[in-house]
Structure formats: structure tokens, C-alpha cells
């Protein structure tokens, strides 16, 4: 579904990615792991066209997208939940969801509220009146309203209370069961292992390891060398 081949991405003159390659198949949930500043967010932003890669290839269903603007990448079927959520603070929950709604029948307001019942009761509240957990649910709901086939999720549960984290992980399991492909960044390896099919580990802008969660768990040296845990 998604093929990322040897991409290199810069912020001005400063190179952040030095040849990242990864792929995501239909219905797969894949995690991108790595310490702070190793290039996870930049990889997601490069796929989405927000910080375009200047070398390498990115293909979605075989179509080259590396140089496409992000609105077009979204239209092709890639949705993104950015780090820090970035919901619209002065729009209501309902307005936030409608603002990004794309053409398609799968995701309606009702379907998002079924996935996140907490949002239903908060429908008329403004973005800045929501808790961090509600904001993250809204950010995921907003991305779903674009009817993605692939969801990119940066820092899925960062800064959230344990109960809310569990809700987010449960929602990802539901989305996986429904056939959505997901690329997720998070620090909670055990929760990732429960929902993911494969892991990629990124270090200084390069993929240094890939395998199944079971292979990862069976190899403690990877945790120590690349995640510092
Ligand atoms: P974190 O978990 O801290 O978000 P990350 O793995 O997502 O880390 P990136 O945010 O992709 O890492 O950062 C990769 C590199 O690019 C780092 O060296 C970082 O300092 C640099 N970088 C990130 N954003 C910018 C920016 N806006 N301008 C310049 N350099 C940046």
C-alpha cells in the first residue's frame, strides 16, 4: 500500500532523514520506534508532504506522492494525527469534525461518536474546553472524517492519563479490525506490541531494525541500543 524508499529530508540545510525505507501493507498496523529526535515525526511529515523529502521515493498504491502537496496526499487516502493534536481551539467538536470531512460514506459524525462515545456528550464544546484525552480522540476522529485508507498517528498517547491511553489503544484495535492500515509512533512498546504487526526502529534518520513485535521482545539488546530502555 505505502512504499517509502530511501527518503532524505532536510530542515533548511540540516539533514534529518538519511535514507529511510519502510513499507505498509493493506490492513497492517506498523510502529515507528526510536529515541527523541531520531526522525519519526519527520518521516510522518515527509509521507504527508508537509516536510517533503528531497530524495528517494514514496508511493501510495503505486502512485508517486513524494512531491505532492499534503492536501492531495490526504485526498489519495492518507490521514494524519499530528503530534500535539492541533485541533481547532475555537471550533466545537462537531465543527472540528465537519471541517475536514471528505467525500465518502464510511465516516460520519455518528461513526466517530460510536468509536469515541465521550465525544458525543461534548459535541457543542469548543476544542480548547476539552481534556487532553478528548482532544486526542477528536484529532483521530478528524483524521477519520477524511476517509483514509492509511492513518499516520504521531505520539498516539503522549501525555495522556492511563485510562485514556487504554481507550486510544482500544480504538486503534477496532480500526485495525475494520481493515484500516496504521503507522503509529508511540513510546509504549508493550501497548504497541499488542496492536502492531511489525516494528521499525529509527536511529539518526535511518531505519536500523525491523521485525515483528515478538522478534523485538525476544531481543533485549535492541531496546537498550536504540531505545535506551
Ligand atoms: P521526538 O520524539 O522528539 O518528536 P522524532 O524522532 O520525531 O523525535 P524529529 O522530530 O523527526 O524526531 O526530528 C529529527 C531531527 O530533525 C532532529 O535532529 C530534530 O532536531 C530536527 N528537526 C525537527 N524539526 C525541525 C525543525 N522544524 N527545524 C529544524 N530541525 C528540526
XYZ file of N, CA, C and O in Angstrom, residues 33-188:
624
model
N 9.549 3.252 15.961
C 10.126 3.473 17.291
C 11.470 4.170 17.163
O 12.148 4.057 16.137
N 11.865 4.823 18.230
C 13.178 5.455 18.246
C 13.207 6.529 19.305
O 12.163 7.036 19.723
N 14.418 6.857 19.752
C 14.555 7.898 20.776
C 14.130 9.259 20.232
O 13.952 9.420 19.025
N 14.041 10.249 21.110
C 13.688 11.607 20.690
C 14.663 12.136 19.650
O 15.868 11.918 19.756
N 14.121 12.815 18.670
C 14.952 13.488 17.680
C 15.564 12.575 16.629
O 16.458 12.982 15.892
N 15.086 11.330 16.533
C 15.701 10.383 15.592
C 15.078 10.433 14.197
O 15.597 9.841 13.260
N 13.902 11.102 14.090
C 13.332 11.273 12.755
C 11.953 10.676 12.550
O 11.478 10.584 11.418
N 11.274 10.321 13.645
C 9.948 9.697 13.496
C 8.934 10.703 12.932
O 8.231 10.424 11.964
N 8.875 11.868 13.598
C 7.933 12.896 13.124
C 8.274 13.335 11.704
O 7.378 13.518 10.864
N 9.551 13.472 11.429
C 9.957 13.908 10.086
C 9.547 12.870 9.039
O 9.127 13.240 7.935
N 9.634 11.598 9.378
C 9.196 10.554 8.445
C 7.705 10.709 8.146
O 7.278 10.679 6.989
N 6.922 10.908 9.197
C 5.472 11.074 9.008
C 5.177 12.334 8.199
O 4.369 12.316 7.266
N 5.870 13.413 8.522
C 5.640 14.669 7.784
C 6.083 14.547 6.318
O 5.492 15.167 5.432
N 7.104 13.749 6.082
C 7.560 13.557 4.693
C 6.524 12.765 3.900
O 6.237 13.085 2.745
N 5.973 11.723 4.508
C 4.944 10.924 3.819
C 3.750 11.820 3.482
O 3.210 11.777 2.381
N 3.396 12.666 4.442
C 2.208 13.510 4.273
C 2.457 14.692 3.349
O 1.519 15.390 2.958
N 3.720 14.951 3.019
C 4.028 16.084 2.141
C 4.134 17.411 2.871
O 4.162 18.468 2.254
N 4.203 17.366 4.215
C 4.292 18.614 4.988
C 5.729 19.113 5.071
O 5.982 20.308 5.111
N 6.665 18.178 5.151
C 8.093 18.494 5.049
C 8.618 17.559 3.961
O 9.090 16.453 4.262
N 8.481 17.949 2.713
C 8.733 16.997 1.629
C 10.169 16.468 1.624
O 11.109 17.212 1.912
N 10.298 15.190 1.318
C 11.627 14.587 1.153
C 12.212 15.104 -0.160
O 11.484 15.269 -1.146
N 13.509 15.373 -0.153
C 14.085 15.910 -1.394
C 14.731 14.801 -2.228
O 15.064 15.033 -3.382
N 14.915 13.618 -1.654
C 15.392 12.476 -2.450
C 14.656 11.215 -2.004
O 14.118 11.171 -0.912
N 14.692 10.194 -2.891
C 14.020 8.937 -2.590
C 12.640 8.898 -3.224
O 12.273 9.798 -3.989
N 11.909 7.849 -2.900
C 10.583 7.669 -3.489
C 9.562 7.366 -2.402
O 9.864 6.651 -1.440
N 8.358 7.892 -2.594
C 7.225 7.484 -1.748
C 6.085 7.152 -2.705
O 5.723 7.982 -3.549
N 5.574 5.933 -2.588
C 4.453 5.530 -3.452
C 3.300 5.041 -2.577
O 3.508 4.331 -1.595
N 2.093 5.446 -2.987
C 0.888 5.001 -2.293
C 0.021 4.310 -3.330
O -0.366 4.943 -4.325
N -0.251 3.033 -3.147
C -0.915 2.219 -4.174
C -0.195 2.367 -5.518
O -0.845 2.472 -6.565
N 1.128 2.438 -5.479
C 1.917 2.521 -6.711
C 2.047 3.918 -7.288
O 2.837 4.149 -8.193
N 1.310 4.870 -6.743
C 1.328 6.239 -7.284
C 2.405 7.064 -6.559
O 2.431 7.095 -5.330
N 3.304 7.712 -7.308
C 4.350 8.501 -6.640
C 3.746 9.722 -5.942
O 2.981 10.462 -6.546
N 4.066 9.895 -4.657
C 3.486 11.034 -3.922
C 4.544 11.918 -3.262
O 4.186 12.894 -2.605
N 5.832 11.595 -3.434
C 6.857 12.339 -2.685
C 6.764 13.847 -2.890
O 6.977 14.611 -1.960
N 6.424 14.286 -4.095
C 6.419 15.722 -4.372
C 5.002 16.312 -4.381
O 4.814 17.457 -4.772
N 4.043 15.522 -3.944
C 2.655 16.011 -3.964
C 2.369 16.868 -2.725
O 2.855 16.580 -1.629
N 1.558 17.918 -2.878
C 1.171 18.720 -1.699
C 0.296 17.897 -0.755
O -0.383 16.964 -1.184
N 0.306 18.272 0.518
C -0.353 17.421 1.513
C -1.863 17.311 1.288
O -2.444 16.266 1.584
N -2.503 18.354 0.763
C -3.955 18.232 0.564
C -4.257 17.127 -0.448
O -5.256 16.420 -0.346
N -3.339 16.956 -1.407
C -3.576 15.907 -2.401
C -3.267 14.524 -1.813
O -3.972 13.557 -2.068
N -2.215 14.464 -0.983
C -1.893 13.197 -0.305
C -3.099 12.766 0.540
O -3.478 11.591 0.558
N -3.718 13.740 1.199
C -4.914 13.444 2.011
C -6.037 12.926 1.113
O -6.735 11.964 1.458
N -6.182 13.539 -0.024
C -7.256 13.124 -0.932
C -7.016 11.710 -1.474
O -7.953 10.975 -1.737
N -5.754 11.329 -1.627
C -5.452 9.974 -2.107
C -5.789 8.912 -1.059
O -5.855 7.736 -1.378
N -5.929 9.344 0.221
C -6.340 8.365 1.232
C -5.397 8.201 2.410
O -5.404 7.171 3.075
N -4.572 9.222 2.669
C -3.708 9.160 3.856
C -4.160 10.243 4.836
O -4.244 11.415 4.477
N -4.499 9.826 6.051
C -4.921 10.760 7.091
C -3.840 10.862 8.150
O -3.078 9.918 8.366
N -3.778 12.013 8.807
C -2.702 12.208 9.786
C -3.228 12.785 11.097
O -4.051 13.702 11.090
N -2.745 12.232 12.201
C -2.984 12.807 13.520
C -1.643 13.355 13.984
O -0.745 12.600 14.337
N -1.475 14.687 13.949
C -0.144 15.235 14.232
C 0.204 15.186 15.706
O -0.686 15.104 16.560
N 1.498 15.255 15.983
C 1.965 15.371 17.362
C 1.356 16.648 17.945
O 1.283 17.669 17.263
N 0.857 16.578 19.167
C 0.286 17.774 19.787
C -1.141 18.050 19.343
O -1.711 19.088 19.678
N -1.715 17.124 18.556
C -3.143 17.106 18.198
C -3.579 18.224 17.258
O -4.266 17.990 16.289
N -3.245 19.482 17.589
C -3.542 20.607 16.699
C -4.993 20.657 16.221
O -5.265 20.828 15.032
N -5.891 20.487 17.160
C -7.298 20.669 16.799
C -7.605 22.169 16.767
O -6.830 22.975 17.257
N -8.740 22.542 16.184
C -9.097 23.960 16.121
C -9.698 24.357 17.467
O -10.791 23.896 17.818
N -9.030 25.251 18.235
C -9.477 25.520 19.619
C -10.794 26.277 19.704
O -11.522 26.131 20.677
N -11.103 27.094 18.683
C -12.323 27.920 18.782
C -13.472 27.345 17.962
O -14.475 28.015 17.736
N -13.319 26.123 17.488
C -14.448 25.427 16.852
C -14.952 24.359 17.810
O -14.188 23.820 18.611
N -16.230 24.051 17.708
C -16.789 22.990 18.552
C -16.291 21.632 18.059
O -15.725 21.521 16.963
N -16.543 20.617 18.884
C -16.183 19.245 18.497
C -16.794 18.916 17.137
O -16.122 18.446 16.213
N -18.095 19.213 17.027
C -18.799 18.917 15.780
C -18.171 19.665 14.597
O -17.944 19.104 13.537
N -17.877 20.955 14.822
C -17.288 21.765 13.740
C -15.892 21.280 13.367
O -15.514 21.275 12.200
N -15.113 20.861 14.383
C -13.790 20.301 14.094
C -13.909 19.096 13.161
O -13.128 18.935 12.229
N -14.905 18.263 13.446
C -15.063 17.034 12.660
C -15.562 17.342 11.250
O -15.082 16.770 10.271
N -16.490 18.280 11.165
C -17.056 18.599 9.851
C -16.035 19.328 8.976
O -16.003 19.161 7.755
N -15.145 20.102 9.641
C -14.188 20.931 8.895
C -13.338 20.120 7.934
O -12.931 20.609 6.882
N -13.028 18.876 8.297
C -12.121 18.082 7.453
C -12.861 17.008 6.662
O -12.226 16.221 5.958
N -14.185 16.966 6.807
C -14.925 15.844 6.208
C -14.697 15.769 4.707
O -14.819 16.764 3.993
N -14.340 14.573 4.248
C -14.116 14.370 2.820
C -15.305 13.667 2.190
O -16.328 13.420 2.853
N -15.193 13.377 0.916
C -16.253 12.642 0.234
C -16.117 11.165 0.556
O -15.059 10.600 0.395
N -17.184 10.575 0.989
C -17.139 9.159 1.330
C -18.239 8.903 2.328
O -18.753 9.843 2.949
N -18.603 7.641 2.471
C -19.741 7.358 3.331
C -19.336 6.661 4.628
O -20.113 6.601 5.569
N -18.072 6.151 4.675
C -17.693 5.334 5.816
C -17.757 6.108 7.136
O -18.318 5.647 8.118
N -17.143 7.294 7.150
C -17.025 8.009 8.414
C -18.003 9.178 8.491
O -17.895 10.151 7.767
N -18.964 9.026 9.404
C -19.942 10.071 9.687
C -19.688 10.552 11.114
O -18.924 9.924 11.858
N -20.376 11.633 11.499
C -20.271 12.074 12.895
C -20.655 10.928 13.832
O -19.982 10.657 14.819
N -21.737 10.247 13.476
C -22.223 9.149 14.318
C -21.192 8.041 14.467
O -21.013 7.487 15.557
N -20.489 7.735 13.375
C -19.485 6.659 13.428
C -18.316 7.065 14.323
O -17.773 6.238 15.073
N -17.929 8.352 14.264
C -16.839 8.823 15.136
C -17.305 8.777 16.597
O -16.568 8.334 17.489
N -18.560 9.186 16.859
C -19.063 9.158 18.238
C -19.233 7.719 18.740
O -19.110 7.457 19.935
N -19.515 6.799 17.834
C -19.587 5.391 18.257
C -18.206 4.894 18.687
O -18.069 4.114 19.625
N -17.175 5.353 17.952
C -15.801 4.937 18.297
C -15.350 5.603 19.595
O -14.668 4.987 20.413
N -15.736 6.875 19.763
C -15.351 7.637 20.962
C -16.610 8.218 21.619
O -16.927 9.398 21.454
N -17.325 7.406 22.397
C -18.587 7.878 22.996
C -18.408 9.147 23.841
O -19.338 9.956 23.939
N -17.222 9.345 24.427
C -17.003 10.556 25.239
C -17.213 11.825 24.425
O -17.604 12.863 24.970
N -16.953 11.763 23.136
C -17.066 12.970 22.303
C -18.525 13.359 22.052
O -18.833 14.518 21.835
N -19.390 12.362 22.090
C -20.800 12.638 21.763
C -21.371 13.677 22.734
O -21.998 14.648 22.321
N -21.106 13.494 24.024
C -21.611 14.420 25.034
C -20.917 15.776 24.994
O -21.354 16.719 25.647
N -19.839 15.868 24.286
C -19.064 17.117 24.240
C -19.235 17.822 22.899
O -18.494 18.749 22.586
N -20.224 17.401 22.140
C -20.351 17.834 20.741
C -20.310 19.352 20.565
O -19.717 19.859 19.607
N -20.937 20.081 21.499
C -21.023 21.548 21.350
C -19.887 22.283 22.057
O -19.824 23.504 22.019
N -19.009 21.538 22.733
C -17.906 22.200 23.432
C -16.814 22.603 22.439
O -16.601 21.936 21.430
N -16.127 23.693 22.790
C -15.027 24.135 21.929
C -13.790 23.263 22.155
O -13.612 22.688 23.232
N -12.948 23.255 21.148
C -11.712 22.466 21.226
C -10.902 22.773 22.464
O -10.359 21.870 23.107
N -10.842 24.074 22.832
C -9.998 24.436 23.981
C -10.669 24.147 25.325
O -10.099 24.418 26.371
N -11.890 23.597 25.309
C -12.545 23.215 26.568
C -12.380 21.723 26.847
O -12.868 21.224 27.847
N -11.701 21.031 25.948
C -11.588 19.569 26.076
C -10.347 19.173 26.862
O -9.349 19.893 26.864
N -10.418 18.002 27.491
C -9.230 17.441 28.138
C -8.265 16.962 27.053
O -8.637 16.848 25.872
N -7.037 16.663 27.469
C -6.043 16.169 26.508
C -6.515 14.905 25.810
O -6.334 14.733 24.598
N -7.141 14.019 26.579
C -7.620 12.763 26.000
C -8.721 12.997 24.985
O -8.747 12.394 23.910
N -9.657 13.905 25.353
C -10.743 14.218 24.411
C -10.186 14.871 23.147
O -10.654 14.614 22.038
N -9.172 15.711 23.328
C -8.547 16.342 22.152
C -7.912 15.301 21.234
O -7.986 15.408 20.017
N -7.297 14.281 21.853
C -6.666 13.250 21.016
C -7.736 12.426 20.291
O -7.581 12.086 19.121
N -8.830 12.134 20.988
C -9.932 11.416 20.325
C -10.458 12.250 19.165
O -10.748 11.731 18.080
N -10.586 13.561 19.407
C -11.085 14.452 18.356
C -10.099 14.500 17.177
O -10.517 14.483 16.011
N -8.808 14.523 17.496
C -7.807 14.567 16.420
C -7.874 13.293 15.573
O -7.764 13.344 14.340
N -8.098 12.150 16.236
C -8.224 10.895 15.479
C -9.519 10.917 14.667
O -9.538 10.587 13.480
N -10.604 11.366 15.321
C -11.888 11.450 14.620
C -11.808 12.360 13.410
O -12.331 12.052 12.335
N -11.126 13.474 13.573
C -10.995 14.437 12.481
C -10.243 13.818 11.302
O -10.613 14.004 10.150
N -9.191 13.048 11.618
C -8.449 12.384 10.536
C -9.332 11.327 9.861
O -9.305 11.167 8.639
N -10.149 10.623 10.661
C -11.021 9.592 10.071
C -12.055 10.199 9.133
O -12.453 9.573 8.145
N -12.488 11.417 9.443
C -13.516 12.078 8.611
C -13.025 12.344 7.188
O -13.825 12.656 6.308
N -11.707 12.229 6.956
C -11.194 12.374 5.584
C -11.273 11.033 4.834
O -10.836 10.953 3.700
N -11.784 9.997 5.504
C -11.924 8.650 4.926
C -10.595 8.060 4.470
O -10.436 7.669 3.311
N -9.620 8.006 5.384
C -8.306 7.483 4.977
C -8.302 5.963 4.818
O -9.122 5.265 5.439
N -7.391 5.482 3.979
C -7.104 4.042 3.951
C -5.888 3.756 4.827
O -5.651 2.638 5.252
N -5.097 4.802 5.027
C -3.903 4.709 5.877
C -3.923 5.887 6.848
O -4.089 7.034 6.433
N -3.764 5.575 8.138
C -3.742 6.613 9.166
C -2.323 6.727 9.725
O -1.736 5.717 10.127
N -1.786 7.940 9.748
C -0.474 8.194 10.349
C -0.725 8.846 11.701
O -1.387 9.884 11.776
N -0.199 8.251 12.753
C -0.542 8.687 14.105
C 0.742 8.987 14.877
O 1.456 8.069 15.266
N 1.012 10.274 15.092
C 2.267 10.659 15.751
C 2.031 10.849 17.240
O 1.186 11.647 17.636
N 2.803 10.143 18.058
C 2.659 10.200 19.522
C 1.206 9.964 19.930
O 0.518 10.859 20.434
N 0.776 8.729 19.720
C -0.629 8.361 19.902
C -1.157 8.652 21.302
O -2.298 9.088 21.456
N -0.340 8.410 22.326
C -0.859 8.528 23.700
C -0.008 9.434 24.587
O -0.160 9.420 25.811
N 0.864 10.205 23.982
C 1.786 11.073 24.734
C 1.028 11.993 25.695
O 0.091 12.692 25.306
N 1.434 11.988 26.961
C 0.878 12.929 27.936
C -0.536 12.616 28.396
O -1.167 13.459 29.039
N -1.050 11.445 28.085
C -2.431 11.127 28.459
C -2.472 10.226 29.694
O -1.553 9.447 29.941
N -3.574 10.338 30.438
C -3.762 9.510 31.631
C -3.929 8.045 31.216
O -4.406 7.772 30.109
N -3.552 7.105 32.105
C -3.608 5.679 31.756
C -4.968 5.227 31.222
O -5.050 4.470 30.262
N -6.044 5.739 31.833
C -7.381 5.304 31.401
C -7.648 5.744 29.952
O -8.200 4.990 29.146
N -7.233 6.957 29.651
C -7.444 7.475 28.293
C -6.545 6.732 27.304
O -6.945 6.434 26.179
N -5.319 6.453 27.743
C -4.426 5.671 26.875
C -5.072 4.362 26.473
O -5.035 3.978 25.316
N -5.678 3.706 27.461
C -6.318 2.420 27.153
C -7.423 2.605 26.120
O -7.587 1.793 25.213
N -8.173 3.703 26.257
C -9.249 3.980 25.282
C -8.677 4.165 23.876
O -9.230 3.678 22.899
N -7.559 4.879 23.800
C -6.947 5.128 22.488
C -6.459 3.808 21.889
O -6.708 3.515 20.718
N -5.796 2.975 22.702
C -5.307 1.685 22.180
C -6.471 0.810 21.729
O -6.387 0.131 20.707
N -7.561 0.845 22.528
C -8.736 0.044 22.143
C -9.287 0.530 20.799
O -9.651 -0.263 19.932
N -9.312 1.854 20.626
C -9.862 2.388 19.365
C -8.977 1.978 18.184
O -9.480 1.683 17.102
N -7.662 1.930 18.396
C -6.788 1.512 17.300
C -7.017 0.040 16.949
O -6.979 -0.341 15.781
N -7.270 -0.772 17.993
C -7.562 -2.190 17.737
C -8.852 -2.327 16.931
O -8.947 -3.150 16.018
N -9.847 -1.504 17.251
C -11.117 -1.531 16.495
C -10.866 -1.125 15.041
O -11.336 -1.766 14.100
N -10.086 -0.062 14.855
C -9.813 0.421 13.490
C -9.050 -0.637 12.689
O -9.303 -0.850 11.508
N -8.120 -1.302 13.364
C -7.370 -2.374 12.693
C -8.328 -3.492 12.269
O -8.265 -3.989 11.145
N -9.212 -3.848 13.173
C -10.169 -4.911 12.870
C -11.057 -4.539 11.682
O -11.476 -5.388 10.908
N -11.304 -3.234 11.558
C -12.135 -2.768 10.440
C -11.347 -2.661 9.139
O -11.895 -2.285 8.109
N -10.042 -2.944 9.204
C -9.263 -3.019 7.965
C -8.432 -1.795 7.638
O -7.820 -1.713 6.571
N -8.399 -0.827 8.572
C -7.592 0.365 8.316
C -6.106 0.031 8.497
O -5.733 -0.709 9.405
N -5.251 0.582 7.643
C -3.799 0.473 7.833
C -3.349 1.661 8.675
O -3.861 2.770 8.506
N -2.397 1.407 9.568
C -1.976 2.469 10.504
C -0.455 2.458 10.659
O 0.158 1.395 10.787
N 0.139 3.637 10.622
C 1.541 3.816 11.020
C 1.519 4.645 12.292
O 1.033 5.784 12.296
N 2.017 4.066 13.385
C 1.865 4.728 14.689
C 3.221 4.947 15.351
O 4.095 4.080 15.332
N 3.383 6.147 15.913
C 4.550 6.468 16.738
C 4.086 6.557 18.176
O 3.096 7.240 18.465
N 4.776 5.847 19.059
C 4.474 5.937 20.486
C 5.646 5.356 21.254
O 6.477 4.641 20.692
N 5.693 5.675 22.557
C 6.822 5.174 23.352
C 6.480 3.891 24.100
O 7.363 3.223 24.610
N 5.194 3.564 24.178
C 4.776 2.409 24.961
C 4.892 1.121 24.139
O 3.972 0.709 23.435
